[in-house]
Amino acid sequence: MATLRETMTTHPITVHPLTTVARAVQLLQTLDFRHLPVVDERGALVGMVSDRDLRSLSIPVLVESESFGDMQRSLDATVSEIMTGSVLSVDSEAPLSEAVELMLEHKIGAVPVVNAEGKLVGIVSYMDVLRVFMAEAA
C-alpha cells in the first residue's frame, strides 16, 4: 500500500487565523476544497476550517432575518472565530492507515499532516485515499 507521504497533498493551501470568513469561503469555492488548514506565522498548525464550519454560520437564517448587517458581520469575522481549534493531525512519519483510522473514527474527511515540530507539511483526504485504493485495485 502507498505511504502517507506518497498519498498526502504537500504544500496545501492554508489560511491564517486572522483571514476573513469571506476569503475562506472564496478559497473553498474557487479551489473546490472542503478543508483549509489554519497555520500561524511559523507554519504551525493551529486549526482547521471546513465547509461544515461555514455552514454553521447559518447564512440562510441571516438572509431571512433581512439584516444585511448580520450577514456582513459573519463574512467579516475571522477564521479563528469559526475554526476547529483542537484539530486532529498525524505525524508525517506515520503509516497511511493511521490517518485513515482517524478519519473513520472521528468521521472527518481530511487529516492535516505535521512534522515533529508541529508544522504543517501536508493534508490527506478521503479522496486521496480513494485514489490510492482505485490505483491499487486496477
C-alpha positions as a Python dict, from the first residue, in 0.01 Angstrom:
ca = {
    (1, 'M'): (0, 0, 0),
    (2, 'A'): (107, 357, -64),
    (3, 'T'): (262, 554, 219),
    (4, 'L'): (125, 866, 383),
    (5, 'R'): (398, 1075, 220),
    (6, 'E'): (303, 940, -124),
    (7, 'T'): (-68, 996, -68),
    (8, 'M'): (-87, 1335, 102),
    (9, 'T'): (-110, 1668, -74),
    (10, 'T'): (210, 1855, 2),
    (11, 'H'): (218, 2233, 40),
    (12, 'P'): (-157, 2263, 95),
    (13, 'I'): (-336, 2595, 61),
    (14, 'T'): (-369, 2741, 410),
    (15, 'V'): (-522, 3038, 584),
    (16, 'H'): (-411, 3243, 884),
    (17, 'P'): (-633, 3276, 1193),
    (18, 'L'): (-697, 3641, 1101),
    (19, 'T'): (-813, 3559, 747),
    (20, 'T'): (-1173, 3670, 697),
    (21, 'V'): (-1453, 3420, 662),
    (22, 'A'): (-1531, 3579, 325),
    (23, 'R'): (-1180, 3494, 200),
    (24, 'A'): (-1206, 3137, 333),
    (25, 'V'): (-1539, 3093, 154),
    (26, 'Q'): (-1385, 3227, -165),
    (27, 'L'): (-1089, 2985, -143),
    (28, 'L'): (-1307, 2683, -70),
    (29, 'Q'): (-1540, 2762, -360),
    (30, 'T'): (-1274, 2861, -613),
    (31, 'L'): (-1046, 2566, -539),
    (32, 'D'): (-1332, 2320, -483),
    (33, 'F'): (-1191, 2225, -142),
    (34, 'R'): (-1376, 2122, 171),
    (35, 'H'): (-1097, 2184, 425),
    (36, 'L'): (-843, 2459, 484),
    (37, 'P'): (-570, 2412, 744),
    (38, 'V'): (-513, 2718, 962),
    (39, 'V'): (-149, 2797, 1038),
    (40, 'D'): (25, 3067, 1236),
    (41, 'E'): (319, 3282, 1124),
    (42, 'R'): (564, 2996, 1192),
    (43, 'G'): (366, 2750, 981),
    (44, 'A'): (244, 2562, 1287),
    (45, 'L'): (-100, 2403, 1259),
    (46, 'V'): (-346, 2585, 1486),
    (47, 'G'): (-679, 2471, 1345),
    (48, 'M'): (-891, 2370, 1050),
    (49, 'V'): (-1180, 2542, 880),
    (50, 'S'): (-1420, 2334, 677),
    (51, 'D'): (-1732, 2375, 473),
    (52, 'R'): (-1918, 2246, 780),
    (53, 'D'): (-1779, 2530, 992),
    (54, 'L'): (-1900, 2778, 732),
    (55, 'R'): (-2246, 2620, 719),
    (56, 'S'): (-2265, 2667, 1095),
    (57, 'L'): (-2284, 3041, 1033),
    (58, 'S'): (-2638, 2985, 905),
    (59, 'I'): (-2615, 3242, 628),
    (60, 'P'): (-2968, 3147, 506),
    (61, 'V'): (-3105, 3227, 851),
    (62, 'L'): (-2928, 3562, 838),
    (63, 'V'): (-3077, 3633, 496),
    (64, 'E'): (-3423, 3551, 629),
    (65, 'S'): (-3368, 3796, 912),
    (66, 'E'): (-3339, 4061, 640),
    (67, 'S'): (-3041, 4206, 817),
    (68, 'F'): (-2756, 4265, 575),
    (69, 'G'): (-2551, 4389, 868),
    (70, 'D'): (-2569, 4048, 1038),
    (71, 'M'): (-2460, 3871, 721),
    (72, 'Q'): (-2177, 4118, 662),
    (73, 'R'): (-2054, 4073, 1019),
    (74, 'S'): (-2041, 3695, 965),
    (75, 'L'): (-1839, 3736, 647),
    (76, 'D'): (-1606, 3990, 811),
    (77, 'A'): (-1543, 3758, 1108),
    (78, 'T'): (-1205, 3588, 1123),
    (79, 'V'): (-1134, 3222, 1062),
    (80, 'S'): (-1020, 3195, 1426),
    (81, 'E'): (-1380, 3260, 1533),
    (82, 'I'): (-1523, 2962, 1345),
    (83, 'M'): (-1237, 2714, 1301),
    (84, 'T'): (-1195, 2388, 1485),
    (85, 'G'): (-908, 2466, 1719),
    (86, 'S'): (-809, 2131, 1860),
    (87, 'V'): (-762, 1961, 1530),
    (88, 'L'): (-656, 1601, 1492),
    (89, 'S'): (-337, 1555, 1294),
    (90, 'V'): (-99, 1279, 1201),
    (91, 'D'): (280, 1277, 1202),
    (92, 'S'): (445, 1274, 861),
    (93, 'E'): (626, 951, 954),
    (94, 'A'): (303, 767, 1044),
    (95, 'P'): (157, 499, 819),
    (96, 'L'): (-133, 591, 591),
    (97, 'S'): (-353, 354, 790),
    (98, 'E'): (-323, 583, 1095),
    (99, 'A'): (-471, 874, 901),
    (100, 'V'): (-749, 651, 766),
    (101, 'E'): (-829, 527, 1118),
    (102, 'L'): (-860, 887, 1241),
    (103, 'M'): (-1094, 976, 955),
    (104, 'L'): (-1314, 674, 1019),
    (105, 'E'): (-1318, 702, 1397),
    (106, 'H'): (-1392, 1074, 1406),
    (107, 'K'): (-1600, 1095, 1086),
    (108, 'I'): (-1378, 1359, 931),
    (109, 'G'): (-1288, 1399, 566),
    (110, 'A'): (-927, 1511, 595),
    (111, 'V'): (-636, 1498, 835),
    (112, 'P'): (-352, 1752, 842),
    (113, 'V'): (-2, 1605, 834),
    (114, 'V'): (261, 1768, 1057),
    (115, 'N'): (631, 1720, 1119),
    (116, 'A'): (798, 1669, 1457),
    (117, 'E'): (788, 2048, 1520),
    (118, 'G'): (413, 2064, 1460),
    (119, 'K'): (450, 2245, 1128),
    (120, 'L'): (206, 2158, 855),
    (121, 'V'): (368, 1958, 575),
    (122, 'G'): (59, 1821, 403),
    (123, 'I'): (-300, 1709, 421),
    (124, 'V'): (-457, 1375, 336),
    (125, 'S'): (-825, 1349, 249),
    (126, 'Y'): (-1061, 1061, 195),
    (127, 'M'): (-1042, 1142, -178),
    (128, 'D'): (-665, 1091, -171),
    (129, 'V'): (-716, 753, -4),
    (130, 'L'): (-981, 652, -257),
    (131, 'R'): (-744, 740, -543),
    (132, 'V'): (-479, 511, -393),
    (133, 'F'): (-735, 235, -347),
    (134, 'M'): (-852, 262, -708),
    (135, 'A'): (-495, 267, -843),
    (136, 'E'): (-402, -41, -643),
    (137, 'A'): (-723, -223, -737),
    (138, 'A'): (-658, -171, -1111),
}
